[in-house]
Short mmCIF file of C-alpha atoms and ligand atoms in Angstrom, two decimals:
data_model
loop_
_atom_site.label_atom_id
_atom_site.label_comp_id
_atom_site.label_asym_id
_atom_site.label_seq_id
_atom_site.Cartn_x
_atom_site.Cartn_y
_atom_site.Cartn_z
CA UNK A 85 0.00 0.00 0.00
CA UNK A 86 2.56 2.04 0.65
CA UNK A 87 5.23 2.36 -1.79
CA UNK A 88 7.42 5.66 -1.58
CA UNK A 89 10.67 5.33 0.47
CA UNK A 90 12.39 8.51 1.30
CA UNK A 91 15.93 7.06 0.57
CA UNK A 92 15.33 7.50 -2.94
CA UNK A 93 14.89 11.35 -2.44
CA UNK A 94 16.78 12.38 0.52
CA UNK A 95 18.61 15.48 0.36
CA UNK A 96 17.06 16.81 -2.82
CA UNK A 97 15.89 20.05 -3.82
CA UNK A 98 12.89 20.03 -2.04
CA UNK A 99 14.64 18.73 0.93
CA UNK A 100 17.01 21.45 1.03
CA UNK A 101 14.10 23.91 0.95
CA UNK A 102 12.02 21.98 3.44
CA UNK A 103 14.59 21.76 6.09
CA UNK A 104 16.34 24.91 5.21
CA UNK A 105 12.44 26.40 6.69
CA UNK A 106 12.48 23.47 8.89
CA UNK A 107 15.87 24.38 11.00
CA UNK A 108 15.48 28.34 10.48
CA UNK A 109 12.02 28.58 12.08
CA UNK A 110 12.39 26.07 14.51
CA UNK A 111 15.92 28.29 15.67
CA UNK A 112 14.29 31.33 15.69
CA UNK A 113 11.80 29.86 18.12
CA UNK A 114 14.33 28.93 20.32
CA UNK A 115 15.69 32.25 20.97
CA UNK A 116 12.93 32.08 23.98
CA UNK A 117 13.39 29.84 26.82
CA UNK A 118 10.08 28.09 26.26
CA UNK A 119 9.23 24.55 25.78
CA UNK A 120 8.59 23.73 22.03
CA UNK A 121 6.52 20.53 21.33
CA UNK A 122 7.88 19.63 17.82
CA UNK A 123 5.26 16.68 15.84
CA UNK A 124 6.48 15.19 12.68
CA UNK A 125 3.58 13.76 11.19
CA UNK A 126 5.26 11.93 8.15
CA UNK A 127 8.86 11.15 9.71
CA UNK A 128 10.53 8.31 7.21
CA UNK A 129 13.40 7.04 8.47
CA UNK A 130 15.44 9.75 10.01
CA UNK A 131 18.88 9.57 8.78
CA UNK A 132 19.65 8.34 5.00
CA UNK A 133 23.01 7.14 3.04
CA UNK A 134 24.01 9.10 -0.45
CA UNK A 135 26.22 6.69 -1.78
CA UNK A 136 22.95 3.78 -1.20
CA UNK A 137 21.70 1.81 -4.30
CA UNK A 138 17.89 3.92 -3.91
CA UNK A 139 20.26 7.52 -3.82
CA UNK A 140 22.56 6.64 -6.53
CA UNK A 141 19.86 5.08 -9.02
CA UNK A 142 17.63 8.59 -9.13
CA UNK A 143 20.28 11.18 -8.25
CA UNK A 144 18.48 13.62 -6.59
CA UNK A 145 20.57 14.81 -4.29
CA UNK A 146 23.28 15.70 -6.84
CA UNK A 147 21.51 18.91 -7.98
CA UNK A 148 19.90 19.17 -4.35
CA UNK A 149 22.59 19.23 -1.24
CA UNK A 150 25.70 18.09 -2.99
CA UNK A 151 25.35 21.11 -5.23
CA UNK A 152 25.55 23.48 -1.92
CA UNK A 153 27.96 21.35 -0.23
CA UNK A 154 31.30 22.90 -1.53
CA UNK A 155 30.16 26.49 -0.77
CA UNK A 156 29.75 25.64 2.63
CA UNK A 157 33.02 27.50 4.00
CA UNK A 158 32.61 30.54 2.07
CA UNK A 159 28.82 29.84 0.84
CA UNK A 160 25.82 31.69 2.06
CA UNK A 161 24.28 33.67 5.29
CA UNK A 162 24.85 33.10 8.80
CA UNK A 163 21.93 30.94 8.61
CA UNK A 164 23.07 28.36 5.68
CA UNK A 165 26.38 28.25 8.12
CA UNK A 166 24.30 26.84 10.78
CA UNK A 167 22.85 24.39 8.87
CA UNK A 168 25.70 22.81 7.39
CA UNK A 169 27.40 22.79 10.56
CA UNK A 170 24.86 20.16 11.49
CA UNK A 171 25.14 19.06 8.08
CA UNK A 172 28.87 18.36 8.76
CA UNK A 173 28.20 16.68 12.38
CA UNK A 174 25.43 14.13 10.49
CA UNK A 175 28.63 13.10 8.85
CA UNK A 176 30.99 13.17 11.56
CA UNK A 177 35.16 13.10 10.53
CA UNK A 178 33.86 12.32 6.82
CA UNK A 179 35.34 14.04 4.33
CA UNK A 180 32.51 13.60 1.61
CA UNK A 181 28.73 14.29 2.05
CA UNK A 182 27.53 10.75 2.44
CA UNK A 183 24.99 10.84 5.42
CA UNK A 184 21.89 13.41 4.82
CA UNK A 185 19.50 13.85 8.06
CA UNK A 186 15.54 13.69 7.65
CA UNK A 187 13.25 15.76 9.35
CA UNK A 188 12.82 14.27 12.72
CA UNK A 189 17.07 13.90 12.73
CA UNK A 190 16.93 17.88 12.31
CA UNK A 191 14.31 18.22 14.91
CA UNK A 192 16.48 15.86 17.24
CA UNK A 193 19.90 18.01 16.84
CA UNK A 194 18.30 21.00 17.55
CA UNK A 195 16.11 19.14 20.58
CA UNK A 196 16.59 21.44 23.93
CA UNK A 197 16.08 19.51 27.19
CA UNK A 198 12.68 21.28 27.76
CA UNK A 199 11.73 20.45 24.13
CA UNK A 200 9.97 17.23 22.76
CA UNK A 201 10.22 15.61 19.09
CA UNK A 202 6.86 12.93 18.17
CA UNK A 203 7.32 11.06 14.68
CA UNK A 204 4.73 9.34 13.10
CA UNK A 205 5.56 6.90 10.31
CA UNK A 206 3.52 4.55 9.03
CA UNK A 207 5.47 2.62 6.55
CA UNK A 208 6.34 -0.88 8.52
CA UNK A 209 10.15 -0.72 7.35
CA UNK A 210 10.66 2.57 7.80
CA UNK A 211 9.34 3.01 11.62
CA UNK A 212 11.28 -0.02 12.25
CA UNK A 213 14.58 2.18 11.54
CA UNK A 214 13.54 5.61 13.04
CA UNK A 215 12.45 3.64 15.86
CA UNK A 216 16.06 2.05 16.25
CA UNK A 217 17.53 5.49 15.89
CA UNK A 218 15.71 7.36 17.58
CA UNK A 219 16.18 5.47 20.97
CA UNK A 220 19.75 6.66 20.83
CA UNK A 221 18.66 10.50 20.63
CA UNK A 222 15.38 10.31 22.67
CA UNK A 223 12.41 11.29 20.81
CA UNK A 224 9.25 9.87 20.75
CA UNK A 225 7.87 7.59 17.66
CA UNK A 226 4.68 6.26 16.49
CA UNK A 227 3.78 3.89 14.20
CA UNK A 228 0.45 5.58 13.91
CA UNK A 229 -1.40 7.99 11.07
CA UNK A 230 0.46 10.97 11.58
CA UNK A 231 -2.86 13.33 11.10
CA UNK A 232 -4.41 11.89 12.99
CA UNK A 233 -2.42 11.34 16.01
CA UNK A 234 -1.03 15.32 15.69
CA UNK A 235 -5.10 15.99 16.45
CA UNK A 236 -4.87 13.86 19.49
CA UNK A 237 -2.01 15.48 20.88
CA UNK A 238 -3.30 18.70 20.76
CA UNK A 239 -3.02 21.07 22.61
CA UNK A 240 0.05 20.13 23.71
CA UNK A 241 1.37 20.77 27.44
CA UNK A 242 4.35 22.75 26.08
CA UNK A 243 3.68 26.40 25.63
CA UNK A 244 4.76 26.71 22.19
CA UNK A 245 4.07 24.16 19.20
CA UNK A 246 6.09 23.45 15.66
CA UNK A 247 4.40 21.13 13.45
CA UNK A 248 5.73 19.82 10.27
CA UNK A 249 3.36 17.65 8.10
CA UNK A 250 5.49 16.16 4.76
CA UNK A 251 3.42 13.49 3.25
CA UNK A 252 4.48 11.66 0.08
CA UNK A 253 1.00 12.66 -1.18
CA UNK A 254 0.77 9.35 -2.85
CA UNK A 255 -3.29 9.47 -2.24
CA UNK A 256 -5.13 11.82 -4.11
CA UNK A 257 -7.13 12.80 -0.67
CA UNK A 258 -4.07 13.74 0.60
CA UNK A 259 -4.19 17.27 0.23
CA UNK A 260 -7.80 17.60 1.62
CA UNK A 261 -7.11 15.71 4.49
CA UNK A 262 -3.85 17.73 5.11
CA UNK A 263 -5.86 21.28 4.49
CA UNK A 264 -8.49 19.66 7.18
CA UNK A 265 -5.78 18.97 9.75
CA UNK A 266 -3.97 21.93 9.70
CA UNK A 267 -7.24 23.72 10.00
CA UNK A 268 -8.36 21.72 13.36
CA UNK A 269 -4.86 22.00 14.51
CA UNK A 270 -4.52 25.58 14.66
CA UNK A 271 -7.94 25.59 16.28
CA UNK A 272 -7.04 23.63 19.18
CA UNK A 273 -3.24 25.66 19.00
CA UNK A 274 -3.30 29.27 17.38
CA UNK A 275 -0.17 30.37 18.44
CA UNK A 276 1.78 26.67 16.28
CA UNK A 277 3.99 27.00 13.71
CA UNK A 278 2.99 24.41 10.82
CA UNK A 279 5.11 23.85 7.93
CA UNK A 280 3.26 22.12 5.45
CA UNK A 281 5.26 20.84 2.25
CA UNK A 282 3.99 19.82 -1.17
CA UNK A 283 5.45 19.23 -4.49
CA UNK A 284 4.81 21.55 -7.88
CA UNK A 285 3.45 18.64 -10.82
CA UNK A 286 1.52 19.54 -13.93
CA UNK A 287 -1.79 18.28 -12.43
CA UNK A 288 -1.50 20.96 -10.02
CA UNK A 289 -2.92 19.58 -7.22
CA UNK A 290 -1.65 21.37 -4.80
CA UNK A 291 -4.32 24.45 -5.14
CA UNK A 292 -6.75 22.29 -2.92
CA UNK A 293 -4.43 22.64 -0.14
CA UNK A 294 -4.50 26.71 -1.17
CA UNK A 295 -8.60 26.48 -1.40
CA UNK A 296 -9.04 24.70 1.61
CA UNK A 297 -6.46 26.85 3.63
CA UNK A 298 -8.25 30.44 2.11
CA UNK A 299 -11.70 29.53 2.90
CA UNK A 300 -11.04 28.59 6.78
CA UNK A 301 -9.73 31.03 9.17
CA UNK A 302 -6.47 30.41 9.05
CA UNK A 303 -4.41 33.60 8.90
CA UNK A 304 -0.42 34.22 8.56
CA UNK A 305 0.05 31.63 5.91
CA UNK A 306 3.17 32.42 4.25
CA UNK A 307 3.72 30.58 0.66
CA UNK A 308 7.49 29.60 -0.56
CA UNK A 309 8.00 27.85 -4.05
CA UNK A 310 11.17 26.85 -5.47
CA UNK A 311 10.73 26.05 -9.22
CA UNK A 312 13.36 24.73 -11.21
CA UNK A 313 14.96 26.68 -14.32
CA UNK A 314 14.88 23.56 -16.40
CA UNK A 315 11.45 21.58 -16.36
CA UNK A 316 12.05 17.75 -16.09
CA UNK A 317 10.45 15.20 -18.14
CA UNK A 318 8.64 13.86 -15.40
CA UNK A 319 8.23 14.78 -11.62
CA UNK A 320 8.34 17.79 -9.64
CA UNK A 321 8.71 21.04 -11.47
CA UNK A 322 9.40 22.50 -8.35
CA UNK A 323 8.79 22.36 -4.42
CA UNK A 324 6.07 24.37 -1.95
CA UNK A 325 6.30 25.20 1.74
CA UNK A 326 3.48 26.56 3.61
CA UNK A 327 4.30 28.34 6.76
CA UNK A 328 1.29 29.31 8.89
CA UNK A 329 2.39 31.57 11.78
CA UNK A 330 6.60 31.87 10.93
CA UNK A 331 8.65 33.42 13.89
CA UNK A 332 8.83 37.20 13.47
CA UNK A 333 11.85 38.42 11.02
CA UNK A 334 11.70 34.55 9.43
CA UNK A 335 10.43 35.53 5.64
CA UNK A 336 13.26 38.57 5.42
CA UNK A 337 15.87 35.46 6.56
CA UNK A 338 14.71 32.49 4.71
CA UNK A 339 13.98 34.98 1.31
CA UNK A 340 17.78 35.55 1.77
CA UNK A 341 18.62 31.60 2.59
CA UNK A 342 16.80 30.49 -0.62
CA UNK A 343 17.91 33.10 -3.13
CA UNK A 344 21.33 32.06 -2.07
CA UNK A 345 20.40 28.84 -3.07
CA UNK A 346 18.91 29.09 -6.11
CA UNK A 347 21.26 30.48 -8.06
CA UNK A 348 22.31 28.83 -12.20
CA UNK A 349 25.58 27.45 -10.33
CA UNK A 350 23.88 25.54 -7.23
CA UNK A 351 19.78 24.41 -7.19
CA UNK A 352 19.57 26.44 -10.16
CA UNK A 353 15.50 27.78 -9.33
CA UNK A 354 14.00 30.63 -8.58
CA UNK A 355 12.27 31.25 -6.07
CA UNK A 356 9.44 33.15 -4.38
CA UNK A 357 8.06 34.34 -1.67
CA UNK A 358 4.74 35.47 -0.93
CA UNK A 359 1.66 35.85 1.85
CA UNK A 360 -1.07 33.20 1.04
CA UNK A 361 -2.82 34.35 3.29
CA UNK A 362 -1.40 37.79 5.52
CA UNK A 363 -2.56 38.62 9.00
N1 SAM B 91 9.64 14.19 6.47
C1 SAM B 91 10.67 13.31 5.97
C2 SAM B 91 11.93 14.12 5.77
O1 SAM B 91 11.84 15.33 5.52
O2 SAM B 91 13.03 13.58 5.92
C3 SAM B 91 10.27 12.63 4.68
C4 SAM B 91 8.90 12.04 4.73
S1 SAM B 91 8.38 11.22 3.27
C5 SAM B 91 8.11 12.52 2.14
C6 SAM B 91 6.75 10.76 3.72
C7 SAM B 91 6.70 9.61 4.74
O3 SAM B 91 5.37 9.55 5.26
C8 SAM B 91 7.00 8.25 4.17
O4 SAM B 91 8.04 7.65 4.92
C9 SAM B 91 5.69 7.47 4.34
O5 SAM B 91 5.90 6.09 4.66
C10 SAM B 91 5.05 8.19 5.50
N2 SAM B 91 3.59 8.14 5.57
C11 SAM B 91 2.68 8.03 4.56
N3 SAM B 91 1.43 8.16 5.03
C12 SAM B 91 1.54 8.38 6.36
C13 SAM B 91 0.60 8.66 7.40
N4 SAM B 91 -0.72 8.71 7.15
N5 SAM B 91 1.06 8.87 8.65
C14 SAM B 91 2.39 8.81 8.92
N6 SAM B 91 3.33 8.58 7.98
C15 SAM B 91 2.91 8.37 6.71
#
């Protein structure tokens, strides 16, 4: 039932974007004391290998994180710097890129000890490892539908919430029931953070997450997409990130992160920035 396996995709463009918002917003959060309650609703399996058969046979992660990787003395904003210094401790005394971190391994590295990290995964093989992995870092996991066991957690009993929700959208309900969640999540928590990704394809799907999102009450929804200068045959054109509710002084700092990025010599997209929704 379940067929996509992140390995196959890790550290792609749309991973670089993702937790490029991912490990900005959730470090701008941080400058408070606070407790955070960080969910992952769609986790995979935490930490992935470049050089496996799955990464080698698409090559995704060629024009994705390996094509940032060399710039990352001189390369980019205080903020890139801090992400490839935990890009550089995923891959300890390694000289080459070869380990890439998912989302709840970026969540976990950036963990406080008043902070908590849930993963849901649903994908038999792939709890099996972020379960193994992530008793040596200490977050929670559940082998559980990650929608709807974020609506069961909430409201958390941390003051402050970051939610990331990242399905494979291999079921064309997916983006109603993701719309739907968010919605009933940021009833029951106002103040979250959600980062919601989805891909760019021709069918355009993703304009039911917009629809659904415009006609609630949501407010503060701020829209990144990263679209690729050269259109592939088949896939993703390009790669969307919702952000309902981003830390003050977060769209000025990831605007600056991505157009670093995007440039002809590195993820070679453009990329924009806009309010889907403003306050
Ligand atoms: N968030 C990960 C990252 O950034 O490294 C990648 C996640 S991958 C795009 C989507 C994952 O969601 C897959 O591992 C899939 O097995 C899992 N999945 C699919 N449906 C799910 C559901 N209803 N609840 C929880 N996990 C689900």
């Amino acid at each position: 039932m379940l067929s996509y396996l992140h390995a196959f995709h890790a550290g792609n463009f749309a991973d670089v974007q993702k937790h490029g918002a991912l490990l900005l917003a959730l470090r701008m959060m941080q400058a408070k004391d606070s407790a955070i309650a960080c969910f992952d609703t769609h986790a995979g399996s935490a930490l992935y290998r470049l050089d496996s058969d799955q990464a080698q046979k698409t090559d995704e992660a060629r024009r994705g994180i390996q094509a940032l990787w060399p710039d990352r003395q001189q390369l980019l904003s205080g903020d890139w710097k801090a992400f490839m210094a935990q890009l550089e401790r995923f891959n300890g005394s390694r000289a080459a890129l070869s380990h890439y971190g998912g989302s709840p391994a970026w969540m976990a590295a950036l963990k406080r000890p008043q902070d908590t990290v849930t993963a849901f995964e649903l994908h038999p093989t792939e709890t099996g490892k972020l379960s193994d992995w992530a008793a040596t870092v200490g977050i929670q996991v559940r082998h559980q539908d990650g929608l709807r066991g974020l609506l069961k957690a909430l409201p958390p009993s941390a003051p402050r919430l970051l939610v990331l929700t990242d399905p494979s959208y291999e079921i064309k309900t997916e983006y109603r029931d993701v719309a739907e969640t968010v919605i009933k999540a940021w009833q029951r928590c106002r103040h979250g953070v959600f980062l919601v990704w989805y891909p760019i394809l021709p069918k355009q799907d993703h304009h039911r997450l917009f629809s659904a999102l415009t006609a609630s009450e949501v407010t503060k929804v701020l829209r990144s997409e990263l679209t690729l200068a050269e259109t592939p045959d088949r896939g993703m054109s390009g790669s969307g990130m919702l952000v309902i509710n981003p830390p003050w002084g977060f769209e000025e700092r990831f605007r600056a992160m991505m157009s670093e990025a995007g440039t002809a010599d590195r993820l070679n997209a453009t990329h924009q920035l806009d309010w889907l929704v403003p306050e």
